[in-house]
Tab-separated table of C-alpha atoms in Angstrom:
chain	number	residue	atom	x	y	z
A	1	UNK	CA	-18.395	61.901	-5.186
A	2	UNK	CA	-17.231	63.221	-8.683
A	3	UNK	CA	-15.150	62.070	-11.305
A	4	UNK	CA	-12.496	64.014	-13.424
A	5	UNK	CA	-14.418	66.489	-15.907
A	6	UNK	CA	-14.141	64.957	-19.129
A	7	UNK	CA	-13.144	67.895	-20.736
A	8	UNK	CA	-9.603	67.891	-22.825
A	9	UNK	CA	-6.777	69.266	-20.632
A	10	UNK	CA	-4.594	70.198	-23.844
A	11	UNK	CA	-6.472	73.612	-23.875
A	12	UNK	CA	-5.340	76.801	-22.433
A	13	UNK	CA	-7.073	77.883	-19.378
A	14	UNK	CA	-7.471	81.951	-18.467
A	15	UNK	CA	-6.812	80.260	-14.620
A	16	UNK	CA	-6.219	77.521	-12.886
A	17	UNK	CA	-6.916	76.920	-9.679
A	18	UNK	CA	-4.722	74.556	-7.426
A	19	UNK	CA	-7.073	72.960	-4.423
A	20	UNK	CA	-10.398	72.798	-3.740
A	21	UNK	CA	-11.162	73.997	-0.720
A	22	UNK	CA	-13.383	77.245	0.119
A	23	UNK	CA	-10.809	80.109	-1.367
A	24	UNK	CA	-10.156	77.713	-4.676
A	25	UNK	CA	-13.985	76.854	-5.042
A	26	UNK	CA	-14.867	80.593	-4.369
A	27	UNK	CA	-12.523	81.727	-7.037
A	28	UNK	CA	-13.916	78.987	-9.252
A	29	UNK	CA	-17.189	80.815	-8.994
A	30	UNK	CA	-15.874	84.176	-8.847
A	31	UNK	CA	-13.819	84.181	-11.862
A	32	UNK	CA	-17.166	82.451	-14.162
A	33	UNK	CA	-18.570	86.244	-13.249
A	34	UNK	CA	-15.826	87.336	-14.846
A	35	UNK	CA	-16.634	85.016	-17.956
A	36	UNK	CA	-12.662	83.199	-17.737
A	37	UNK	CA	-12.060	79.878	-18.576
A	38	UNK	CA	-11.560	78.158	-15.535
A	39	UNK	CA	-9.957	74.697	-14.539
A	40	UNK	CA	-9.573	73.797	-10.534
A	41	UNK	CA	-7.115	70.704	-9.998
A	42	UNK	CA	-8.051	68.871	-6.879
A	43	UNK	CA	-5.692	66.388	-5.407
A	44	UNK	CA	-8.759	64.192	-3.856
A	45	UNK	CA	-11.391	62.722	-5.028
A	46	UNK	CA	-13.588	65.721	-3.693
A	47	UNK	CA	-14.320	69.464	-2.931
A	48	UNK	CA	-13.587	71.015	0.837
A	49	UNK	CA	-9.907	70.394	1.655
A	50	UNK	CA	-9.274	70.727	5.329
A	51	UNK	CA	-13.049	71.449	6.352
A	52	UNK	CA	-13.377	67.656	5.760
A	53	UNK	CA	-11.045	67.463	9.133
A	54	UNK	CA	-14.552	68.659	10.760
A	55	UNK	CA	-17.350	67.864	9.271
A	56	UNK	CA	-19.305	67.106	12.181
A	57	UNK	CA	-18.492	71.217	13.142
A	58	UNK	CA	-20.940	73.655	13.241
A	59	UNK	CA	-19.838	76.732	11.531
A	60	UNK	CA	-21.019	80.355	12.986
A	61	UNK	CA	-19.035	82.889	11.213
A	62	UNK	CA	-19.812	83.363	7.559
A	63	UNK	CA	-21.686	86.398	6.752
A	64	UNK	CA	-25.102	86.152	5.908
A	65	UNK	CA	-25.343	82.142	6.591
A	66	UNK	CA	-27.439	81.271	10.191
A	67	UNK	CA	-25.148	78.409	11.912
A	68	UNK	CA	-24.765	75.312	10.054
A	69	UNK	CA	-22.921	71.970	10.112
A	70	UNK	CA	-19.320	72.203	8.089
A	71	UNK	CA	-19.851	69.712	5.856
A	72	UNK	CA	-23.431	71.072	4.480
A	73	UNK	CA	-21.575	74.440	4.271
A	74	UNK	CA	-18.480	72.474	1.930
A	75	UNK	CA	-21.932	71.180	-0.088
A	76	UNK	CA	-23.010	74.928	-0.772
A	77	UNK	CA	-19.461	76.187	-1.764
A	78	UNK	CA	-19.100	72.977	-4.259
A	79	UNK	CA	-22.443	73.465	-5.787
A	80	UNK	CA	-21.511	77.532	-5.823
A	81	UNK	CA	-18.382	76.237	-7.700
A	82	UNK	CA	-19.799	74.927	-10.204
A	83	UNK	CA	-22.593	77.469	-11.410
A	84	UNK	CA	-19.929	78.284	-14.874
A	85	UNK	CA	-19.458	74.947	-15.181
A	86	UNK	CA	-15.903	75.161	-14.763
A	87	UNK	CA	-13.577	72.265	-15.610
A	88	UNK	CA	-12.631	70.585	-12.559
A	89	UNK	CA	-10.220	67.386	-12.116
A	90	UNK	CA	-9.864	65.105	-9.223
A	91	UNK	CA	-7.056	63.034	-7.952
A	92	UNK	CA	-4.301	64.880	-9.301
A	93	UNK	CA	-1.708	66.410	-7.380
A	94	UNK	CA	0.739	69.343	-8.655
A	95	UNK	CA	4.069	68.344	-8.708
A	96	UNK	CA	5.730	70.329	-11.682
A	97	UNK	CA	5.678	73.789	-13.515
A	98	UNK	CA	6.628	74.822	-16.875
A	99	UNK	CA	7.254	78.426	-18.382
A	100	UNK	CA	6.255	78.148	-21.632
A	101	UNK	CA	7.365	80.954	-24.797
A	102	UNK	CA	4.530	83.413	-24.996
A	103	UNK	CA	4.464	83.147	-21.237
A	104	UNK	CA	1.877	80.830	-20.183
A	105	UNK	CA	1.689	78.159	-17.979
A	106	UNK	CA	2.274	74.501	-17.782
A	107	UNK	CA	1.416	72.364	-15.263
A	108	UNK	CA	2.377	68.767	-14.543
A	109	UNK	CA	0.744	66.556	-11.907
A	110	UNK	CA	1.708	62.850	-10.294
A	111	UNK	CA	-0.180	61.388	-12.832
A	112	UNK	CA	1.362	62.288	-16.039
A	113	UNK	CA	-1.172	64.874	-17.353
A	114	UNK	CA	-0.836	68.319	-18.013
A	115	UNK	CA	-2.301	71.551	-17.814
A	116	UNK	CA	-1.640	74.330	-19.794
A	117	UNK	CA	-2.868	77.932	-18.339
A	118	UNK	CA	-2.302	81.664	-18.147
A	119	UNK	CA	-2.611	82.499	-15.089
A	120	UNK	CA	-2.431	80.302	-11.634
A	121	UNK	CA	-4.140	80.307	-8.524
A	122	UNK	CA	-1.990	78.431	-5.334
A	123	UNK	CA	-5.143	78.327	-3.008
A	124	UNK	CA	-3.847	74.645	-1.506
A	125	UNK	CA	-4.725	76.021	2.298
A	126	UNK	CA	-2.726	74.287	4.754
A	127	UNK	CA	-0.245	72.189	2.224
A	128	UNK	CA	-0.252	68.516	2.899
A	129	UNK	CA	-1.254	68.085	6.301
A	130	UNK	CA	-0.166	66.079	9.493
A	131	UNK	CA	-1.480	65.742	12.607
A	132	UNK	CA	1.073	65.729	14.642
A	133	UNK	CA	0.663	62.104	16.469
A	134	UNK	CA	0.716	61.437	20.784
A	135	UNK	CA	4.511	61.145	21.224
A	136	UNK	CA	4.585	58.348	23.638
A	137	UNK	CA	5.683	54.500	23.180
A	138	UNK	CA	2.717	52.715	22.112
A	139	UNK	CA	0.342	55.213	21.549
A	140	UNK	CA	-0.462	53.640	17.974
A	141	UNK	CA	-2.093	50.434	19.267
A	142	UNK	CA	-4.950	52.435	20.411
A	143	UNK	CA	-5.735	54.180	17.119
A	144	UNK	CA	-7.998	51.546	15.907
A	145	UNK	CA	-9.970	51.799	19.388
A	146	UNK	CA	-10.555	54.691	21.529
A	147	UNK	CA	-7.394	56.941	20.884
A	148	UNK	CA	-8.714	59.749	18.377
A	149	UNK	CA	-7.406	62.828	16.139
A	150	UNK	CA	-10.174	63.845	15.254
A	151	UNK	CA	-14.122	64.172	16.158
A	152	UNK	CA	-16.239	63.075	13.339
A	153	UNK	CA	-19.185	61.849	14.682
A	154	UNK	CA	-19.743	63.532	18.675
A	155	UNK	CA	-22.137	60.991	19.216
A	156	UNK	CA	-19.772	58.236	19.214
A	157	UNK	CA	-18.286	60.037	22.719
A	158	UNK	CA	-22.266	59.584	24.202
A	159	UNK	CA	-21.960	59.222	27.786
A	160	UNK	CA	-18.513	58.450	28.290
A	161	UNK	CA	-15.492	60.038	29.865
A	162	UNK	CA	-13.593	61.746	27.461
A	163	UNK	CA	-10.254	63.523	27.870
A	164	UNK	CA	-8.926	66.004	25.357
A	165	UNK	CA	-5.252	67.064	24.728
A	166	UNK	CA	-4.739	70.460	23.813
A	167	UNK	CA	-5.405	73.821	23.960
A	168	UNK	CA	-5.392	75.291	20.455
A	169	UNK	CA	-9.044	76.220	18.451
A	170	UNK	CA	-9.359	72.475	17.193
A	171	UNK	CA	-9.446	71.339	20.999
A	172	UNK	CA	-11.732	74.039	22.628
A	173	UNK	CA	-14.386	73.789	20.036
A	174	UNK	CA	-14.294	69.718	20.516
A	175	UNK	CA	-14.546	69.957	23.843
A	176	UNK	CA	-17.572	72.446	23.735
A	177	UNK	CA	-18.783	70.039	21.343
A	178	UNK	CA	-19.164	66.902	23.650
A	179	UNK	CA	-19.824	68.236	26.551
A	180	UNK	CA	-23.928	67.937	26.033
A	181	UNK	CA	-22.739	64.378	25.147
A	182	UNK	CA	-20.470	62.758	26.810
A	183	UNK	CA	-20.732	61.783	30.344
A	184	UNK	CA	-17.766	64.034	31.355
A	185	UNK	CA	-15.030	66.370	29.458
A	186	UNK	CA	-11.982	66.689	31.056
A	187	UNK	CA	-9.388	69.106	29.005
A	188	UNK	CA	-5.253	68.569	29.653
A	189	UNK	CA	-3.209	71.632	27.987
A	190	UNK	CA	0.537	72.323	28.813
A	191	UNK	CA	0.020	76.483	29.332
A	192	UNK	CA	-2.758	78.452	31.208
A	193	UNK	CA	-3.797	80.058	28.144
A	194	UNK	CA	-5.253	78.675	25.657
A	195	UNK	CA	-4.924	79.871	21.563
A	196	UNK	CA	-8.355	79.663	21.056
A	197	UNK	CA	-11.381	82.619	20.515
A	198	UNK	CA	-11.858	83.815	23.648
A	199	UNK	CA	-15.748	83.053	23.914
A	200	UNK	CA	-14.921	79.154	23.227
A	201	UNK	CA	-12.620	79.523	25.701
A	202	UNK	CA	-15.593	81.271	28.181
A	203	UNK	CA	-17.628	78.164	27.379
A	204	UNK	CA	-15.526	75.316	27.857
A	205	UNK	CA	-14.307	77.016	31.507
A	206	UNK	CA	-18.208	76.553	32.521
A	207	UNK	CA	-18.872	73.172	31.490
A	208	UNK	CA	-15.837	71.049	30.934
A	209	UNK	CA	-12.853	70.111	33.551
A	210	UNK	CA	-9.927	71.985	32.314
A	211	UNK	CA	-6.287	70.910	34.311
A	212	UNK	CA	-3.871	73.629	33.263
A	213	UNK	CA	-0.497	73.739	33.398
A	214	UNK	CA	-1.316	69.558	32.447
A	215	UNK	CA	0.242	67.426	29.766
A	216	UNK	CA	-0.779	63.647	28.822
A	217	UNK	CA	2.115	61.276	30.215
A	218	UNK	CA	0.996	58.210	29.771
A	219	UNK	CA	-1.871	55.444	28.798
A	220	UNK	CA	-2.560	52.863	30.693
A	221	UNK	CA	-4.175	50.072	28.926
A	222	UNK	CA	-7.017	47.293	29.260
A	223	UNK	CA	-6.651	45.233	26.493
A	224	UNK	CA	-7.343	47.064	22.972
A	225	UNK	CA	-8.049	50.138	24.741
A	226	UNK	CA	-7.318	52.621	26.971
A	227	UNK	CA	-8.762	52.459	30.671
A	228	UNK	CA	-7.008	55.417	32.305
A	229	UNK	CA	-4.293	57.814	31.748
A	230	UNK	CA	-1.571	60.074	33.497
A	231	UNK	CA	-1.171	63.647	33.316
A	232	UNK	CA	1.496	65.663	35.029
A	233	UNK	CA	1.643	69.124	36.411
A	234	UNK	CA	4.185	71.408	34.599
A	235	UNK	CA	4.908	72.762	37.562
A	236	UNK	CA	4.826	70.546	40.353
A	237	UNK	CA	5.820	67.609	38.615
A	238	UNK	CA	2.581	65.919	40.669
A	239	UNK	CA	1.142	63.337	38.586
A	240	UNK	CA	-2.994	62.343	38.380
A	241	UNK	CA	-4.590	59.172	37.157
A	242	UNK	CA	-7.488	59.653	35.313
A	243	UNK	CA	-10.105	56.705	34.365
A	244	UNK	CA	-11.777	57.390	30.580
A	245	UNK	CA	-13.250	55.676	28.051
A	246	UNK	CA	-12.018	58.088	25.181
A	247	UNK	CA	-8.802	59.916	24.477
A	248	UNK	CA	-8.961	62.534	21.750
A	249	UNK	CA	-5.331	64.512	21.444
A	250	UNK	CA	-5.142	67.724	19.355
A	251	UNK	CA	-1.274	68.654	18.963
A	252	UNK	CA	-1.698	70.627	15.726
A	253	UNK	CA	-0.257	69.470	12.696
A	254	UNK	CA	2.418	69.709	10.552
A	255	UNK	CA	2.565	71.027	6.638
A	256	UNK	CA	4.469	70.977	3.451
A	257	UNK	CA	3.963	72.504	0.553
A	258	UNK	CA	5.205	69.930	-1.208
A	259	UNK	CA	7.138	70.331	-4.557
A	260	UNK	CA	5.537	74.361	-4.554
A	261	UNK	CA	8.657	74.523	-2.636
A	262	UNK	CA	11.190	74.088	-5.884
A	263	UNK	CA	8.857	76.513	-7.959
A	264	UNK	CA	10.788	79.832	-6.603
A	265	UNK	CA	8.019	81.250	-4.602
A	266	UNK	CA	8.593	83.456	-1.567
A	267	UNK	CA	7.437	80.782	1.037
A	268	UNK	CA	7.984	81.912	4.602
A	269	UNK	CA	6.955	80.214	8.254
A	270	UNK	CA	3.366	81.354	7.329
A	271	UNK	CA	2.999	80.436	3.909
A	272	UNK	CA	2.981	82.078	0.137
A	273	UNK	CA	4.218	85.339	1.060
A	274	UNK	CA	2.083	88.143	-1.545
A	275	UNK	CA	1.117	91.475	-1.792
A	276	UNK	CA	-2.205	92.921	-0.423
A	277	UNK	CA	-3.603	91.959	-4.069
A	278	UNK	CA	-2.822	88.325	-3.905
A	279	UNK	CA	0.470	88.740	-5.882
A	280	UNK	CA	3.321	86.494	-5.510
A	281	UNK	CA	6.859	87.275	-7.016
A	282	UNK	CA	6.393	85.254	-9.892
A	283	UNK	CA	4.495	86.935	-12.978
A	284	UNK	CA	1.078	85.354	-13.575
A	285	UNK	CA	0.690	83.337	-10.253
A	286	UNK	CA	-1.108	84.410	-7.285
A	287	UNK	CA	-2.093	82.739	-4.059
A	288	UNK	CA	-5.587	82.915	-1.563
A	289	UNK	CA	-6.375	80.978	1.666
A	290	UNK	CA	-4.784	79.845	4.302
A	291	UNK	CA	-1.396	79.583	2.282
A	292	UNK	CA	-1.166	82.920	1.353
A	293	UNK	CA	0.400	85.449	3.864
A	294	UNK	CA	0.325	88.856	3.892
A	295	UNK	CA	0.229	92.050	6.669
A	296	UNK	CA	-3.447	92.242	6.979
A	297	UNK	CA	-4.546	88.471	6.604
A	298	UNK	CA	-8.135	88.250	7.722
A	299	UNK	CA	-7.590	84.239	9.135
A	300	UNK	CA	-11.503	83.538	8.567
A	301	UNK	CA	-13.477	81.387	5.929
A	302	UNK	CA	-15.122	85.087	4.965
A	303	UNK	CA	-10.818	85.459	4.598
A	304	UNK	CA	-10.629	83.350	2.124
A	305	UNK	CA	-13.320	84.455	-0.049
A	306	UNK	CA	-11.710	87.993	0.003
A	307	UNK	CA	-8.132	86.613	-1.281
A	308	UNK	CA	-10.320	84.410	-3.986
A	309	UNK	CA	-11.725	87.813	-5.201
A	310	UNK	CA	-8.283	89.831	-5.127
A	311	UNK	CA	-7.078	86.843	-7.007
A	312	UNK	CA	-9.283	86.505	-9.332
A	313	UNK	CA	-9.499	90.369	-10.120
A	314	UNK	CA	-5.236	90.610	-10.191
A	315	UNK	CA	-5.326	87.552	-12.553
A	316	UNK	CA	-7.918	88.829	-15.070
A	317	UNK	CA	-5.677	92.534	-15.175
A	318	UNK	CA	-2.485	90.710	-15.913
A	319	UNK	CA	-4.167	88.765	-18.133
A	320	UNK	CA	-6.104	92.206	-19.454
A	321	UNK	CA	-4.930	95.271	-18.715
A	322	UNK	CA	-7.784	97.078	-19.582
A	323	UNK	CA	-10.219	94.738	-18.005
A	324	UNK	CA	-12.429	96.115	-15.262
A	325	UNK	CA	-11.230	96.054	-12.139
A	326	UNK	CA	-13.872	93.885	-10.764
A	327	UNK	CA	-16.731	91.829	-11.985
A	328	UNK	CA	-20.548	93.403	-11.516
A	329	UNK	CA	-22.147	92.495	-8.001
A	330	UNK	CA	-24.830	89.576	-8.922
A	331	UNK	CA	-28.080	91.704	-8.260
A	332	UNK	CA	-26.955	93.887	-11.295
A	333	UNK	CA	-25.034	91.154	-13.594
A	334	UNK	CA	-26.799	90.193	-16.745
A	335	UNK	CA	-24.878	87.011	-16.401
A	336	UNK	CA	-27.761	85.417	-13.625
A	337	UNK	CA	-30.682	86.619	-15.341
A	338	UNK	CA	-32.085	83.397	-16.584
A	339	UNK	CA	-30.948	81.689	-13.523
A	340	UNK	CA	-32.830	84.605	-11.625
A	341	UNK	CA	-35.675	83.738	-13.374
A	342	UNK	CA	-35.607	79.995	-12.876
A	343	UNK	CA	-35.289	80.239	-8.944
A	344	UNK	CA	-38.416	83.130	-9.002
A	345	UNK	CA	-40.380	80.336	-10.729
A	346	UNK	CA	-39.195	77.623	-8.845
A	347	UNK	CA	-40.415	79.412	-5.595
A	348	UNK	CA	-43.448	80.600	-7.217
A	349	UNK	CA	-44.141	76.975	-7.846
A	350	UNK	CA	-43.358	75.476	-4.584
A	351	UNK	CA	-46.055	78.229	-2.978
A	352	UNK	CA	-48.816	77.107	-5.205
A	353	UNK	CA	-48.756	73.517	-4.402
């Protein structure tokens, strides 16, 4: 865990980035390339943002990357972030902004400070998250026992009878998680289809239990935990007891953008609304991630590293107008040389020992 930088935040900053998770560390490193000065305000007391909600995943779809866990792939992007030594600040959440004469920035957060910048990167993903609880009476009591939002650790399900609520890409991927686990995976969702990619979907059809049109009803307690539960048929109305040892319910969430909402951004039902460069409608402020939406948004971590880029590259031209348009690929950019050579002699030294 890190710190605050303990750099001064009275300087001006070519960009700050709001959020840390992969399109704001991405731009982070993206925009040292470009030699800017760079400050990233994270409201926790780490790097990731929503990828922390799976940690225990195991991620498939980055280019170039063979399969690995989600929270060794947040560990790569943070230590990426930081190769310009950017400032970055922890525990600090946005809440104010400031148009200052000259046109600059400033930025005021819920602890007093501020930020002054000329440019700014939104990249807060999702806003301030939710899961969206079980809404039936007495559902809470379980929390601290075997009624879960989230998988962190799949081997805390070992051998026991697990039933999961939901049928978006949250509650398809747990359930093809477990089911090499636990004893038995039964999946409840309300529809016959499910919003999730359709070869998770293949997967969990072989191996797991899945009662569609199903919905949770009710939990039937023993003690501190829950024994059994209810579902009901959509149709039908027929209802089935179920014994299990582990409930795990996957609703979705809910978000906010928080006080982003009073800045005068174009915020629709999907998020930041901004041109195919990033752009939003106010001068100097651009968006990337999962808030930003746009005609062609490629929904993907590999997504988000394209908005960082566009980002980046739109704040450096309003910033410069003569600037390049882009910053040189890293094979031919004088700016890893020495860094090229120290990882050609660190290898050359681990093969001689």
């Amino acid at each position: 865990m890190n710190g605050p930088s303990s750099k001064e935040t009275g300087e001006l900053y070519d960009l700050t980035i709001i959020g840390g998770g992969p399109a704001g560390m991405y731009a982070a490193f993206y925009a040292g390339m470009r030699d800017m000065k760079v400050k990233l305000i994270e409201g926790k007391d780490e790097l990731g943002g929503f990828l922390h909600h799976y940690a225990e995943k195991t991620i498939w779809d980055v280019g170039g990357i063979p399969p690995l866990r989600c929270d060794q792939l947040i560990r790569h992007l943070a230590e990426q972030a930081r190769t310009f030594d950017p400032t970055i600040v922890f525990g600090q959440r946005v809440d104010g902004l400031e148009l200052l004469p000259g046109g600059a920035y400033r930025l005021r957060t819920d602890s007093g400070k501020t930020h002054d910048t000329k440019t700014i990167l939104v990249a807060v993903g999702r806003g301030i998250t939710e899961m969206t609880k079980l809404d039936i009476r007495g559902a809470d009591r379980y929390e601290l026992t075997n009624l879960h939002y989230t998988v962190q650790n799949p081997e805390a399900f070992r051998d026991k009878r697990v039933l999961i609520s939901g049928g978006g890409n949250s509650a398809v991927d747990w359930a093809n998680e477990l089911v090499d686990v636990a004893k038995q995976v039964i999946v409840a969702h309300r529809r016959e289809e499910f919003g999730a990619m359709e070869r998770s979907v293949s997967r969990m059809l072989e191996k797991a239990d899945v009662r569609t049109p199903y919905e949770l009803q009710e939990l039937h307690g023993e003690g501190e935990a829950i024994g059994a539960v209810s579902i009901r048929h959509g149709e039908s109305g027929d209802m089935e007891l179920i014994e299990v040892d582990a409930v795990v319910v996957s609703h979705g969430y809910s978000r906010s953008y928080g006080d982003l909402l009073h800045w005068g951004l174009d915020i629709g039902k999907h998020g930041i609304h901004v041109s195919d460069q990033t752009v939003t409608n106010l001068p100097g402020i651009f968006a990337a991630g999962d808030c930003a939406s746009y005609s062609n948004k490629v929904k993907l971590i590999a997504g988000a590293f394209t908005d960082a880029v566009l980002a980046v590259n739109s704040a450096m031209s309003y910033i410069d107008a003569e600037a390049p348009d882009m910053a040189y690929v890293s094979s031919h950019n004088e700016k890893f040389r020495e860094m090229n050579k120290q990882l050609h002699h660190g290898s050359k030294a681990v093969e001689t020992q």
